Coordinates of C-alpha atoms and ligand atoms in Angstrom, one line a residue:
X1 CA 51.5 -44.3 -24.1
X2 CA 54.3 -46.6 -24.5
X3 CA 54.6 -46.2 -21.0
X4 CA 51.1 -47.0 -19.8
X5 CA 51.4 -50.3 -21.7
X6 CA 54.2 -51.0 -19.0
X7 CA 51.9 -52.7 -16.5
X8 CA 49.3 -54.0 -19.3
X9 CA 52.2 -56.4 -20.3
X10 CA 52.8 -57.3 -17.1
X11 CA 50.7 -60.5 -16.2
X12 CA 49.4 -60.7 -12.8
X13 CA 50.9 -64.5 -11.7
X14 CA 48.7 -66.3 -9.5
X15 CA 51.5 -66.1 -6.9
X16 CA 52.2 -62.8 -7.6
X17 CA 48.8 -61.9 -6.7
X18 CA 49.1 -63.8 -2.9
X19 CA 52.5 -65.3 -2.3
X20 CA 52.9 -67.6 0.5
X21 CA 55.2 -65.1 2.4
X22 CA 52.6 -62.2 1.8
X23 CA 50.1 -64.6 3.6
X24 CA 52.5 -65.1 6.5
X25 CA 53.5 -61.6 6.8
X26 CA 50.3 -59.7 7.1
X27 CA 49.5 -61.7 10.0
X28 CA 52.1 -60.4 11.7
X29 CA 51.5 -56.8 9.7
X30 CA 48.2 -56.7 10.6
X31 CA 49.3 -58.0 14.1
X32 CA 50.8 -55.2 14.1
X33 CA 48.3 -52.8 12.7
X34 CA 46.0 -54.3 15.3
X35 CA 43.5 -56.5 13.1
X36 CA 41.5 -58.9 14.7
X37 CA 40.8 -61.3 12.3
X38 CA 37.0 -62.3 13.2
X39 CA 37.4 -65.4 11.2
X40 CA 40.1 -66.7 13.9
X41 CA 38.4 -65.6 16.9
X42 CA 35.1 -67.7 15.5
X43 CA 37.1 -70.4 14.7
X44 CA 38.9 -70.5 18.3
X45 CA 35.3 -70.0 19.8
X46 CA 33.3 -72.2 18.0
X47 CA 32.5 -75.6 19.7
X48 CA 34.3 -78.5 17.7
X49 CA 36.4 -76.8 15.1
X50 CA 39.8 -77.6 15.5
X51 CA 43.0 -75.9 14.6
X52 CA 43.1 -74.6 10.9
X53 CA 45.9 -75.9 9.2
X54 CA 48.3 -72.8 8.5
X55 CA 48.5 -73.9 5.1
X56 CA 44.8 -73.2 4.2
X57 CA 44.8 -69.7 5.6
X58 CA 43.0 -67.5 3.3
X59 CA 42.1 -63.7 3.1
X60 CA 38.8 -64.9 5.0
X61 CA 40.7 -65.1 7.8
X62 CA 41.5 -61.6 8.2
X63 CA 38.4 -60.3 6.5
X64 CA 35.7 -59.8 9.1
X65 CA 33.3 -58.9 7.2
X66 CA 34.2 -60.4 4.2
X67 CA 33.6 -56.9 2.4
X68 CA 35.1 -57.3 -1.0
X69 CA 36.5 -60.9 -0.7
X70 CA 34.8 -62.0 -3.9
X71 CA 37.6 -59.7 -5.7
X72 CA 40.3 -61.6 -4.2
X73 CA 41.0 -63.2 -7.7
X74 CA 41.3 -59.9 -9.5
X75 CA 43.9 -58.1 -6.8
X76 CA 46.3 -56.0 -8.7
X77 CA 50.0 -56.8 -8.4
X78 CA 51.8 -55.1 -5.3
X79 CA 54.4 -53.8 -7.9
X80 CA 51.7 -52.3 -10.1
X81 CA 50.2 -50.9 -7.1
X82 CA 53.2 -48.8 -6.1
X83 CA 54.3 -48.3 -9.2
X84 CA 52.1 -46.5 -10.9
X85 CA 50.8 -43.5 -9.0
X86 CA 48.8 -40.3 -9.3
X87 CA 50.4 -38.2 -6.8
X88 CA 50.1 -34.3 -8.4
X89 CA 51.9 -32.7 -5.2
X90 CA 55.4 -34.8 -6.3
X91 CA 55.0 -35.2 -9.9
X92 CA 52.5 -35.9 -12.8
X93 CA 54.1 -38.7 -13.9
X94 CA 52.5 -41.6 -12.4
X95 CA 55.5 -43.6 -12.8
X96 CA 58.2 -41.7 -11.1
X97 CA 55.9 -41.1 -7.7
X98 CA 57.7 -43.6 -6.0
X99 CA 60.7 -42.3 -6.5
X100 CA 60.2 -38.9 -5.9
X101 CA 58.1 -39.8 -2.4
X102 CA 60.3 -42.3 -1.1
X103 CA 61.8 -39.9 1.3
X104 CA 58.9 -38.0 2.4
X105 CA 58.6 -37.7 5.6
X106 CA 55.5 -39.8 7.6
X107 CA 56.5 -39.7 11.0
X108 CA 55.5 -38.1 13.2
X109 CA 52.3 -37.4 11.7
X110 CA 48.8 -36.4 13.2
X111 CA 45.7 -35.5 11.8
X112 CA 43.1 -32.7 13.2
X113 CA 39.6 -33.0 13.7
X114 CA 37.7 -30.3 14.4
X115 CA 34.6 -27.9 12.9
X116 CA 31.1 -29.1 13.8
X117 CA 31.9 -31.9 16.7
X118 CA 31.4 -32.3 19.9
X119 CA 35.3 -33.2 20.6
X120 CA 37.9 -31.9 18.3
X121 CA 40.8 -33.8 18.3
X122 CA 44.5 -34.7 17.1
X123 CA 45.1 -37.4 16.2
X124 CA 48.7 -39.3 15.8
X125 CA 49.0 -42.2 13.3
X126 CA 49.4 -44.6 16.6
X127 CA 46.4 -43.5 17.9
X128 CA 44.6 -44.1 15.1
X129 CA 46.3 -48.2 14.4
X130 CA 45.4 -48.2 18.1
X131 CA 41.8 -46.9 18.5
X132 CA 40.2 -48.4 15.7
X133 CA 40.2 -52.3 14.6
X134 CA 41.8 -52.7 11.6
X135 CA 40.3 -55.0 8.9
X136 CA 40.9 -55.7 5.5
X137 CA 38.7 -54.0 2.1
X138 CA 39.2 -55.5 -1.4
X139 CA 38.0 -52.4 -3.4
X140 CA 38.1 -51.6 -7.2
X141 CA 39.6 -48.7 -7.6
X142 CA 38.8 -46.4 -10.6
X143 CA 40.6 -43.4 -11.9
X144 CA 38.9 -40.8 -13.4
X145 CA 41.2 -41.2 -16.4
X146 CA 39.8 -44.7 -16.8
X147 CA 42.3 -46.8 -15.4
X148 CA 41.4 -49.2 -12.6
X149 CA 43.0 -51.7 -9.7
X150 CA 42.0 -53.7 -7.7
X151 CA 43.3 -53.1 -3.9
X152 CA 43.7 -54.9 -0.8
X153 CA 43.8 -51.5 1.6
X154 CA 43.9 -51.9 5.3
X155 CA 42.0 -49.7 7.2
X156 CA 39.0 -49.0 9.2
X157 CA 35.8 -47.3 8.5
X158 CA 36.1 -43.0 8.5
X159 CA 32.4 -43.1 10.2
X160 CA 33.9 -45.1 13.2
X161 CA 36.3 -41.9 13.9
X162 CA 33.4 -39.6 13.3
X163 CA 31.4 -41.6 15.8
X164 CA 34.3 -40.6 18.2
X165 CA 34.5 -36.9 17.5
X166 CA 30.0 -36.6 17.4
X167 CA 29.4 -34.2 14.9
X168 CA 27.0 -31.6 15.8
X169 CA 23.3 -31.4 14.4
X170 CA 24.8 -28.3 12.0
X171 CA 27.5 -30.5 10.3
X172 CA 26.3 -31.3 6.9
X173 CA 29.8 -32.1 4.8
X174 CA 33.2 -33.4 5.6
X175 CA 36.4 -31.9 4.1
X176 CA 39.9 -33.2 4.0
X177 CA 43.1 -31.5 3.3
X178 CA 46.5 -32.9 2.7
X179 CA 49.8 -32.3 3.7
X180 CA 51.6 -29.8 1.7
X181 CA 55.3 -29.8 1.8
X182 CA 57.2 -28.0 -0.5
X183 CA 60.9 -28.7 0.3
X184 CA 59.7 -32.8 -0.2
X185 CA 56.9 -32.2 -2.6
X186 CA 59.0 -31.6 -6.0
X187 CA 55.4 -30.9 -7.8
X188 CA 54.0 -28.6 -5.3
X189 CA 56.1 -25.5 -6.4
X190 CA 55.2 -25.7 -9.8
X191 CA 51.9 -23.5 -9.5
X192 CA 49.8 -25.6 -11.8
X193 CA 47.6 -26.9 -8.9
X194 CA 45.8 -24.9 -6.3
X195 CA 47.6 -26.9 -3.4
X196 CA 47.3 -28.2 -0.8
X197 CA 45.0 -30.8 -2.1
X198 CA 41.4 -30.5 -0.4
X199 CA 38.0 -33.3 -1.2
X200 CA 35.2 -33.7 0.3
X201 CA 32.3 -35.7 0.7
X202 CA 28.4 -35.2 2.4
X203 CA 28.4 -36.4 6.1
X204 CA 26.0 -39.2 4.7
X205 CA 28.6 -40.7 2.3
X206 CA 31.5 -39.9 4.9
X207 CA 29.1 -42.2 7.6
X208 CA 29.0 -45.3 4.6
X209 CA 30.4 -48.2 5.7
X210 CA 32.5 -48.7 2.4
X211 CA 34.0 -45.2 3.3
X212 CA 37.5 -46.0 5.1
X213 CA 40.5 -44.4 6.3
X214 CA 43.7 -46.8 5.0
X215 CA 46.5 -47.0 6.1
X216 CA 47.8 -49.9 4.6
X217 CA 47.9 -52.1 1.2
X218 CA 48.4 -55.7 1.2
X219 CA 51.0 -56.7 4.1
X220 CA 52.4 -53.6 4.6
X221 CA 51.5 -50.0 5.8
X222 CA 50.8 -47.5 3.2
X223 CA 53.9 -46.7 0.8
X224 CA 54.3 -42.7 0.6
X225 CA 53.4 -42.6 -3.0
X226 CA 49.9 -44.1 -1.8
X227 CA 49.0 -41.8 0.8
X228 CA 51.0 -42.5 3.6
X229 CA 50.7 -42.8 6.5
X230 CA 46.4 -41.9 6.2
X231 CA 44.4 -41.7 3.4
X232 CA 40.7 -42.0 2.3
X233 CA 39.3 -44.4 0.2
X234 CA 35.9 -43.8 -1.3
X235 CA 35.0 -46.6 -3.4
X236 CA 32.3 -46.0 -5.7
X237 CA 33.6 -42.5 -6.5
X238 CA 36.3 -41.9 -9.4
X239 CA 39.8 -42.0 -6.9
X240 CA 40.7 -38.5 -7.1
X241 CA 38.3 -38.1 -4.3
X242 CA 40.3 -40.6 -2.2
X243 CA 42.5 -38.3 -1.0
X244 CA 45.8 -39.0 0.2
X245 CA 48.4 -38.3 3.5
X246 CA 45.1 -36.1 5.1
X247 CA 46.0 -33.9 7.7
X248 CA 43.6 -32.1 8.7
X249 CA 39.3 -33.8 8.7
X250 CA 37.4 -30.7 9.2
X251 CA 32.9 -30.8 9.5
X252 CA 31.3 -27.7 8.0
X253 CA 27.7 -26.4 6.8
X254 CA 28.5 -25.9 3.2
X255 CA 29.7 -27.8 0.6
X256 CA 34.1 -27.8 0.5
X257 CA 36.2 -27.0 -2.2
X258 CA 37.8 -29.9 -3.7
X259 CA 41.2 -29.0 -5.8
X260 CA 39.7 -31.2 -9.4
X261 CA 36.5 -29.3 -9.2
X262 CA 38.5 -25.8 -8.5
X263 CA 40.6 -26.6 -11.2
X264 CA 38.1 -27.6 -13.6
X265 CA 35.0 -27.4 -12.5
X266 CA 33.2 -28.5 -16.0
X267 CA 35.3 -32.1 -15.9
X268 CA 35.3 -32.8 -12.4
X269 CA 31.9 -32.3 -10.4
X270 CA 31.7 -32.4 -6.1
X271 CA 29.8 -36.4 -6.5
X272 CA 32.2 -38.1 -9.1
X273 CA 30.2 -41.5 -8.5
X274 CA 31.5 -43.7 -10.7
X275 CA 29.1 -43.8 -14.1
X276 CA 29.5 -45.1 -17.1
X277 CA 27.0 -43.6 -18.4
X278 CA 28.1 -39.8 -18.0
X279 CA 31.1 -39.3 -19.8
X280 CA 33.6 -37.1 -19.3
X281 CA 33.6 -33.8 -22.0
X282 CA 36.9 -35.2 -23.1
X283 CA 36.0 -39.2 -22.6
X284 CA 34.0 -42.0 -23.0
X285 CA 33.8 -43.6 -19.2
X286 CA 31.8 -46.4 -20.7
X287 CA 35.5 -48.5 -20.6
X288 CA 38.2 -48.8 -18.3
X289 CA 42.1 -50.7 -18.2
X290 CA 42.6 -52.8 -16.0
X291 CA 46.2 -52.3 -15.0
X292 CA 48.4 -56.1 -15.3
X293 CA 44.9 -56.7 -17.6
X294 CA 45.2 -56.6 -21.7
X295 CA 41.8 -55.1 -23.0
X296 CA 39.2 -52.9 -21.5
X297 CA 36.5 -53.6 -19.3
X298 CA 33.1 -52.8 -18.7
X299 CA 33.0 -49.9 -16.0
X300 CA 30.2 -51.3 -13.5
X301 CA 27.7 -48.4 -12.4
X302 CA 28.5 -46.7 -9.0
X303 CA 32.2 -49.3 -9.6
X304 CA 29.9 -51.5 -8.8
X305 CA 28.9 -50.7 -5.2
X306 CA 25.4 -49.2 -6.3
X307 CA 23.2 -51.6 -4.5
X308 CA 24.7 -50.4 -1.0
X309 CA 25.3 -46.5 -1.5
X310 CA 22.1 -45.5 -4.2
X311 CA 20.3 -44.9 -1.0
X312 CA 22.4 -42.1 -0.8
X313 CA 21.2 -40.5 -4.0
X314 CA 17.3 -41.0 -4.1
X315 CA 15.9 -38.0 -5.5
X316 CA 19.4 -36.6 -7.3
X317 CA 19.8 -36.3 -10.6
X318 CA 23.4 -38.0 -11.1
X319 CA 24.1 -36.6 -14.8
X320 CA 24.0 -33.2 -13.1
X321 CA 25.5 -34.0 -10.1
X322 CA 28.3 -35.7 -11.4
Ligands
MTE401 N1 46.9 -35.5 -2.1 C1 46.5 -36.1 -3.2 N2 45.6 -37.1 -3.2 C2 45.3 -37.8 -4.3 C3 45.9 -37.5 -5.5 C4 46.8 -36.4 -5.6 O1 47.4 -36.0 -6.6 N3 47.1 -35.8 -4.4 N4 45.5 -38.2 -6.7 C5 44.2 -38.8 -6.7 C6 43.9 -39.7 -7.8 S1 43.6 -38.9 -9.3 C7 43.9 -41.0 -7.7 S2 43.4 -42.0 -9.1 C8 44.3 -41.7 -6.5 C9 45.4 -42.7 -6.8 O2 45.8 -43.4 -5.7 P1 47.0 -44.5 -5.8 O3 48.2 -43.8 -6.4 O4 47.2 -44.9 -4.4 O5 46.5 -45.6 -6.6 O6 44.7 -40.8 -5.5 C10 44.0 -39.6 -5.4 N5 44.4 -38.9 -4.2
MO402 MO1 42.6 -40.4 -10.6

């Protein structure tokens, strides 16, 4: 406990949240990374606008789509970010991830896709910085254990890679796996967990727009306690489904096993949509922590993405499948 109040007594500054330098620096990051920031090429485009002052450069700029700008304000702190981790294959104590992680091993890395599609593929972390624009997603983020952040991932959207691969007409579910490597994953050897780490998610949700692949937070690419160098991040579903450092992307007929709903498959259903109004059997879900926040907060329905993914879920009864 004592330890979880860590980051509740750590105020999120106003320039902690977006220093001048972290401004500068993700435009060469994301340079990097390959984002094209829509908001630049419009402005360089559009008859009569001038140059923007590099002083007023905002997060617009490098938000195409402006998908979760209006969370700019409520950003978690960087530190917190990495900081305070759940990371099972290294340890289960969220606050010595980074440590343990720092040295694993990213690179090279590549991730297979294969099953149902029409071309399988590897794919190395290049390629995928390469092939695939990367923009910027402000998502809440919302443990299971009814914590929550707010993150500025970098990334591009999973259904854009699935686009590439064509699932067949058979494919009806996506499953992920993880890497799994014991001499650099302290936790793995313990044999509490049924490693490696597999999720998975129904083609349709895999497709969602708000479905991404990250590989990066803030102005930087993805630190090894958060999934480096590829992870998923599923936004309106409690994050143990946004699984981390995936190796493997695999489209099947039935339904995957996912390690939380092996493990216990009474807490921890296949959906985990965010809802405040199913509680866990050991919970209330009504509530969450903010982390850098003092108090708890209203959990939103769906994390508050419910009016773009309940088309997903006409017809399912959601306290069943949760
Ligand atoms: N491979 C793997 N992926 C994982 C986990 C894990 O233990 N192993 N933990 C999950 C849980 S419970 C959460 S809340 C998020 C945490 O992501 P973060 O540490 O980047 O905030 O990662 C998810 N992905
Ligand atoms: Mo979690």
């Amino acid at each position: 406990m004592k330890k979880q109040e860590k980051y509740n007594s750590v105020p999120v500054k106003p320039d902690e949240i977006t220093p001048k330098h972290i401004y500068q620096n993700r435009r060469t990051f994301l340079k990097q990374m390959g984002v094209v920031g829509l908001g630049a090429l419009l402005a360089s485009c559009a008859p009569g606008v001038t140059s923007t002052p590099s002083t007023s450069e905002t997060l617009s700029d490098i938000t195409p789509s402006g998908i979760g700008s209006e969370l700019e304000n409520q950003l978690t702190s960087k530190e917190a970010i990495k900081g305070y981790n759940n990371y099972y294959e290294f340890t289960t104590n969220k606050e010595r991830v980074a440590e343990l992680a720092q040295d694993f091993v990213t690179e090279p890395w590549s991730v297979n896709v294969d099953g149902l599609v029409e071309n399988p593929g590897t794919y190395s972390t290049e390629d995928l910085l390469s092939n695939f624009e990367q923009e910027q997603r402000i998502y809440r983020m919302r443990c299971v254990e009814a914590w929550s952040m707010v993150i500025p991932w970098v990334g591009f959207p999973l259904h854009k890679l699935l686009e590439e691969v064509k699932p067949t007409s058979e494919a009806k579910y996506v499953m992920f796996e993880s890497a799994l490597v014991p001499e650099q994953m302290d936790g793995a050897n313990s044999g509490m967990f049924p490693f490696p780490y597999t999720e998975g998610l129904r083609l349709d949700e895999a497709m969602h727009d708000l479905t991404i692949l990250a590989t990066g937070i803030y102005d930087e690419p993805l630190a090894p306690q958060n999934g480096a160098p590829i992870r998923l991040v599923v936004p309106w579903k409690y994050g143990f489904k946004s699984i981390k450092s995936i190796i493997k992307i695999s489209l099947v007929v039935d339904e995957p096993p996912t390690l939380w709903n092996i493990v216990a498959p009474q807490e921890y259903g296949f959906y985990a949509n965010v809802n405040p109004n199913v509680d866990h059997p050991r919970w209330s879900q009504a509530t969450e922590r903010r982390i850098g926040e003092s108090g708890r907060i209203d959990t939103l329905f769906m994390n508050g993405y419910a009016e773009e993914v309940m088309p997903l879920y006409e017809g399912l009864d959601l306290t069943e499948n949760f």
